[in-house]
Coordinates of C-alpha atoms in Angstrom, one line a residue:
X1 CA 7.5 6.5 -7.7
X2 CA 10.3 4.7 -6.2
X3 CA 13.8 5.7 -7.7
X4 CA 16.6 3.7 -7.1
X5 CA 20.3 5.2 -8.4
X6 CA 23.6 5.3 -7.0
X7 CA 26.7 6.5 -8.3
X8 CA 28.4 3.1 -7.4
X9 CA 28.3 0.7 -9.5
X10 CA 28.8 -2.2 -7.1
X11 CA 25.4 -1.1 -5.4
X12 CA 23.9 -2.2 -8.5
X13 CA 25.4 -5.7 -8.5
X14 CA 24.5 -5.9 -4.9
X15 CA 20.9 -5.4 -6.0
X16 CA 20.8 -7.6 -8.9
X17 CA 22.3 -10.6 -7.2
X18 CA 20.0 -10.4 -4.5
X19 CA 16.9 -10.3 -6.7
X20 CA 18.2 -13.2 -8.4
X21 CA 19.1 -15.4 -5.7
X22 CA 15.1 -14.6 -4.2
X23 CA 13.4 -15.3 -7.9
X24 CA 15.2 -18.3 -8.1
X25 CA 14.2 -19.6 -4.5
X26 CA 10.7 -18.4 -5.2
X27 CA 10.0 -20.1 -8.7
X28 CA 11.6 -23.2 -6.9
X29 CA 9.8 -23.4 -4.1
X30 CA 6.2 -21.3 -5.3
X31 CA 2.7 -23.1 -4.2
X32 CA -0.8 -22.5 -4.1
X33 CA -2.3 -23.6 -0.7
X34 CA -6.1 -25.0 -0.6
X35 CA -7.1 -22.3 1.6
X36 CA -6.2 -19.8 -1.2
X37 CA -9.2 -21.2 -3.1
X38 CA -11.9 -19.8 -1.1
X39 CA -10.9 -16.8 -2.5
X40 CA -10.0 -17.5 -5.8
X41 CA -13.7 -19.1 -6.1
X42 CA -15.1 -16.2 -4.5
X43 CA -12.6 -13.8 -7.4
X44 CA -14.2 -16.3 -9.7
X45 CA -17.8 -15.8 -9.2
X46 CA -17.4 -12.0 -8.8
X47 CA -15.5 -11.3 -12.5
X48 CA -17.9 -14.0 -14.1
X49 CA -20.8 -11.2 -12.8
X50 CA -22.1 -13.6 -9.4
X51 CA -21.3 -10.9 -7.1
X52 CA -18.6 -11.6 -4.3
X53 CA -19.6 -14.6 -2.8
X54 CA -18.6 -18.3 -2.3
X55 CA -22.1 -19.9 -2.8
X56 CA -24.0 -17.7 -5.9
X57 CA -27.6 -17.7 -3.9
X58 CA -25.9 -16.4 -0.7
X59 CA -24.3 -13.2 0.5
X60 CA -21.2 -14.5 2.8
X61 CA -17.9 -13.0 3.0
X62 CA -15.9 -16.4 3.2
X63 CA -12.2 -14.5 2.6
X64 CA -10.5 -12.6 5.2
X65 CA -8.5 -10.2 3.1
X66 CA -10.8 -7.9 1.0
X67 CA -7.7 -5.8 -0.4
X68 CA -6.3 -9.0 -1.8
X69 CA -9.2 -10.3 -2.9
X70 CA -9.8 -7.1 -5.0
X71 CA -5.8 -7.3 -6.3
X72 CA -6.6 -10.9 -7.5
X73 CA -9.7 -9.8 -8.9
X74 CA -8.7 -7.0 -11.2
X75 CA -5.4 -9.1 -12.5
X76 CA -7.9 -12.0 -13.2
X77 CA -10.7 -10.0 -14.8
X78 CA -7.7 -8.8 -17.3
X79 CA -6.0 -12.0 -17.8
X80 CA -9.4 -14.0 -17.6
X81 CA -8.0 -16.9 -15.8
X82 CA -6.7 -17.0 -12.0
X83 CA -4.0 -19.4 -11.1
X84 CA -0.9 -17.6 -12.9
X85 CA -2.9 -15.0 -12.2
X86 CA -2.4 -15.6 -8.4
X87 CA 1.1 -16.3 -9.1
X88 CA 2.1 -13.0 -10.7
X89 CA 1.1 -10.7 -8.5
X90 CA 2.3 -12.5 -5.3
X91 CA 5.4 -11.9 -7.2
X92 CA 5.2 -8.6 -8.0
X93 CA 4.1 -7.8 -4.6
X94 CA 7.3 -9.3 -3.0
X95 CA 9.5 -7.7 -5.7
X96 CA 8.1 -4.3 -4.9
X97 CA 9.0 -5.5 -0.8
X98 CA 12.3 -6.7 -1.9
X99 CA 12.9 -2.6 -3.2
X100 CA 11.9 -0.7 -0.4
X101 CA 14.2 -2.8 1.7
X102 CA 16.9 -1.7 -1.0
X103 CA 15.7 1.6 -0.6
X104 CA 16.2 1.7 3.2
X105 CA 19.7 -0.2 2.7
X106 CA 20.9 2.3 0.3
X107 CA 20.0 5.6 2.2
X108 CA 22.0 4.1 5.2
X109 CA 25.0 3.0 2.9
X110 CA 24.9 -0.5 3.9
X111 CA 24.0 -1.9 -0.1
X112 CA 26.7 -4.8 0.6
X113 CA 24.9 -6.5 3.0
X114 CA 22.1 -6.7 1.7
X115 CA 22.4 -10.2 -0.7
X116 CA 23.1 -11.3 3.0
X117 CA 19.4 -9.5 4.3
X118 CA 17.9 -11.5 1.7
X119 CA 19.3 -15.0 2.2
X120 CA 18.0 -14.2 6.0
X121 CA 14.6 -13.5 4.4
X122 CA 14.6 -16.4 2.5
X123 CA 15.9 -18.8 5.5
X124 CA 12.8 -17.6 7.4
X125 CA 9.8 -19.9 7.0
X126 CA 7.8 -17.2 8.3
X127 CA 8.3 -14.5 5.7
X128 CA 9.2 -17.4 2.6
X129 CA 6.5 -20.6 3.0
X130 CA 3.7 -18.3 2.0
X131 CA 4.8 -15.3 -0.2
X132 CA 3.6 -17.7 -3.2
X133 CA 0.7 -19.4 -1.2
X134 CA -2.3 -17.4 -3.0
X135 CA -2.7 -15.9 0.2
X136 CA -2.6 -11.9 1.1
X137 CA 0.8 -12.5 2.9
X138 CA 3.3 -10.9 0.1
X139 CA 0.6 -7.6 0.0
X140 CA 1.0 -8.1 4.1
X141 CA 4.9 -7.4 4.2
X142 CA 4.4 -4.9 1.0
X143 CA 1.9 -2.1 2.9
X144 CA 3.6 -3.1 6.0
X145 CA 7.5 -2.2 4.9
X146 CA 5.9 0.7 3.2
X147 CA 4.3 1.6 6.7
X148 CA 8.3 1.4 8.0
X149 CA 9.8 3.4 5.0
X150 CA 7.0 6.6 6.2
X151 CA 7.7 6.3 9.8
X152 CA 10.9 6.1 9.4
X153 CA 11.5 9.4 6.7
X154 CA 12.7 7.1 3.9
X155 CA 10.1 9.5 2.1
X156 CA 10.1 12.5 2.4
X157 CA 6.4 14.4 2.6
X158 CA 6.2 18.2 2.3
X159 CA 4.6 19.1 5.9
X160 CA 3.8 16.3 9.1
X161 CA 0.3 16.9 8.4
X162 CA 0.4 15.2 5.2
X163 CA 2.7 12.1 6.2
X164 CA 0.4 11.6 9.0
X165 CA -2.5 11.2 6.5
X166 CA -0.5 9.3 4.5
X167 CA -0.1 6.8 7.4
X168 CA -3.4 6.5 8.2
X169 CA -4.5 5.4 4.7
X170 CA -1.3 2.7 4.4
X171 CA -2.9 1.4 8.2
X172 CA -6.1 1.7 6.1
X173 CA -5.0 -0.6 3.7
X174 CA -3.3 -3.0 6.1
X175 CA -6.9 -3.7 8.0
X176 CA -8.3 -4.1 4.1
X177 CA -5.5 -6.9 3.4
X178 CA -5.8 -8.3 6.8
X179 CA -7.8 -7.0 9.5
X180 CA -6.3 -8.3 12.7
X181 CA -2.9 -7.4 11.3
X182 CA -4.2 -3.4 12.4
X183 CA -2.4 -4.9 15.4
X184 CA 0.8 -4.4 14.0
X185 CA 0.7 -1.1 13.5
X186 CA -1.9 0.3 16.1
X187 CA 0.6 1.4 18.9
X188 CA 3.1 2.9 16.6
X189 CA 0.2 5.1 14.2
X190 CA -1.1 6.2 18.4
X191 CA 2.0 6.9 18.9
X192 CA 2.6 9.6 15.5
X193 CA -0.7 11.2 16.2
X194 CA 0.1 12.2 20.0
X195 CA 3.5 13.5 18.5
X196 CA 1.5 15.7 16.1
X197 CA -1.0 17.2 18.7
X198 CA 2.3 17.8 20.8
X199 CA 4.1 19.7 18.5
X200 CA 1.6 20.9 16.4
X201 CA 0.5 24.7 16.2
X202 CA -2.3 26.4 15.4
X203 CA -5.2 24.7 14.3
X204 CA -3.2 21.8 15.9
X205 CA -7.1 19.7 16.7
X206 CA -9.0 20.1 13.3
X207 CA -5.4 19.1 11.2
X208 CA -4.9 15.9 13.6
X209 CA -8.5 14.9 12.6
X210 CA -8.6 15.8 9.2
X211 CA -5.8 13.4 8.6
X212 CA -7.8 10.4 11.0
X213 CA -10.5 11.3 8.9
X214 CA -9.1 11.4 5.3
X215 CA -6.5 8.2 6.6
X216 CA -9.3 5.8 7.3
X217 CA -11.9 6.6 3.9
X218 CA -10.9 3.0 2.9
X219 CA -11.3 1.0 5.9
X220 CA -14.5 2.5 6.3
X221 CA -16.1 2.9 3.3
X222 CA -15.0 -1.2 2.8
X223 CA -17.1 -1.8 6.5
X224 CA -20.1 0.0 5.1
X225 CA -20.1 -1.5 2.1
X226 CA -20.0 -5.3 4.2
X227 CA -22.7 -4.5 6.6
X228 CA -24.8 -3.3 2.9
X229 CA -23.6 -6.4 1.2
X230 CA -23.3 -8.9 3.1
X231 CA -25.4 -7.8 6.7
X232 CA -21.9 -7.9 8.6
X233 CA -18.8 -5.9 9.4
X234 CA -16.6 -8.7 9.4
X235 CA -16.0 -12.1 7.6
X236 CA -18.0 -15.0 8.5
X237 CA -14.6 -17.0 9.8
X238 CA -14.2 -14.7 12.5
X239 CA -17.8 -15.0 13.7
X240 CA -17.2 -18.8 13.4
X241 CA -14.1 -18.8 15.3
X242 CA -14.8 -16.2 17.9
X243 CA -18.0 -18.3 19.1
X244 CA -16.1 -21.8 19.6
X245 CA -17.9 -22.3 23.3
X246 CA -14.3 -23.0 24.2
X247 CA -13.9 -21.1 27.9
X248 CA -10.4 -18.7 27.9
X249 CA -8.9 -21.4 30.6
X250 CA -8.7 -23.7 27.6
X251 CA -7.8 -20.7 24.8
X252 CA -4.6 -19.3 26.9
X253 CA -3.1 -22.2 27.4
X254 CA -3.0 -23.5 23.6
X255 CA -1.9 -19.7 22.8
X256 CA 0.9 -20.4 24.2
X257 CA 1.7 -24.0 22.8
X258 CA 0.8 -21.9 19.5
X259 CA 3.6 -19.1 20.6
X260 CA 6.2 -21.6 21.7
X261 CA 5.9 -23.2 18.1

């Protein structure tokens, strides 16, 4: 459980304002995109007892993010409706965000800058336009500054064994939320598991693997589950837009018109 306290009582301010300032730009400026209702009509069928799928007579995996998907699902099976559904936990997902980045402010004693960290956050269309959008971004930058406060020994695990394992499941639940985001994190969760064989000692193999093994229960068990369910690994959009018949002298150059804006 995260703990925040702090004998100063000007941290607390610090903390307060900011989450003020980001609720009030967020109820302001909060929005459901279109593309957010592929899933919500795929949480829809599923919690009315249609399975998941978009059409009820046909097994496709039309969302990209199963661990969102799920998150919507279970708040909408409770609250038996979607929309403010939708809204809430994008919320609470950027709230919980918006704490771990206190937490990581406040064990390096730099509290009073951080209504200034969150203006930043909110000036940046790249982290603001779509933490309300319905889609899995806010859960995105949650597992991911999670991911940062583990590397980084915000948290403090008992032995390395067990905050390597605890990696792999958070990397896990990254490819659940977003699959290509794995990117993100693939060089650096490499990187932790050749430090482990390095300095590890005896048994040094079997521990690196148990924690591989243990890390990626989620992300696996969800693949076997889609190739069960639905006959594929991955969601039907990335079939559709892997086989465009587009050559990669015409992909390359608009990835970089797409980089440059």
């Amino acid at each position: 459980m995260l703990k925040i306290d702090s004998p100063h009582k000007d941290t607390q301010i610090y903390l307060a304002l900011s989450l003020g300032i980001f609720t009030v730009y967020w109820i302001a400026w909060s929005w459901l995109s279109d593309d957010a209702y592929i899933t919500l009509r795929t949480v829809d069928n599923f919690i009315n007892g249609y399975g998941l799928r978009w059409n009820v007579a046909e097994r496709v995996q039309a969302y990209t993010h199963p661990l969102w998907m799920l998150l919507i699902s279970s708040a909408a099976y409770l609250t038996k409706e979607v929309y403010f559904s939708t809204y809430i936990i994008s919320f609470l997902c950027c709230l919980a965000t918006i704490l771990l980045c206190w937490k990581i402010f406040l064990a390096s004693n730099n509290t009073p800058y951080f209504p200034v960290f969150i203006l930043l956050l909110i000036s940046s269309k790249g982290f603001f336009d779509y933490t309300s959008s319905g889609l899995e971004n806010p859960l995105t930058f949650l597992i991911l500054i999670l991911f940062f406060c583990v590397c980084s020994k915000i948290f403090i695990f008992s032995t390395s064994h067990t905050r390597l394992t605890i990696l792999t499941i958070i990397c896990s639940f990254a490819f659940l939320n977003r699959q290509d985001s794995i990117l993100l994190y693939l060089p650096i969760i490499v990187f932790e598991y050749f430090l482990a064989y390095k300095q590890g000692e005896q048994n040094k193999i079997l521990k690196t693997l148990s924690s591989f093994l243990i890390g990626i229960i989620p992300a696996a068990s969800w693949l076997i589950f889609s190739i069960i369910y639905y006959g594929f690994p991955f969601p039907n959009t990335a079939y559709a837009k892997l086989n465009t018949g587009l050559t990669y002298s015409d992909l390359i150059p608009q990835g970089f018109s797409y980089l440059s804006n």
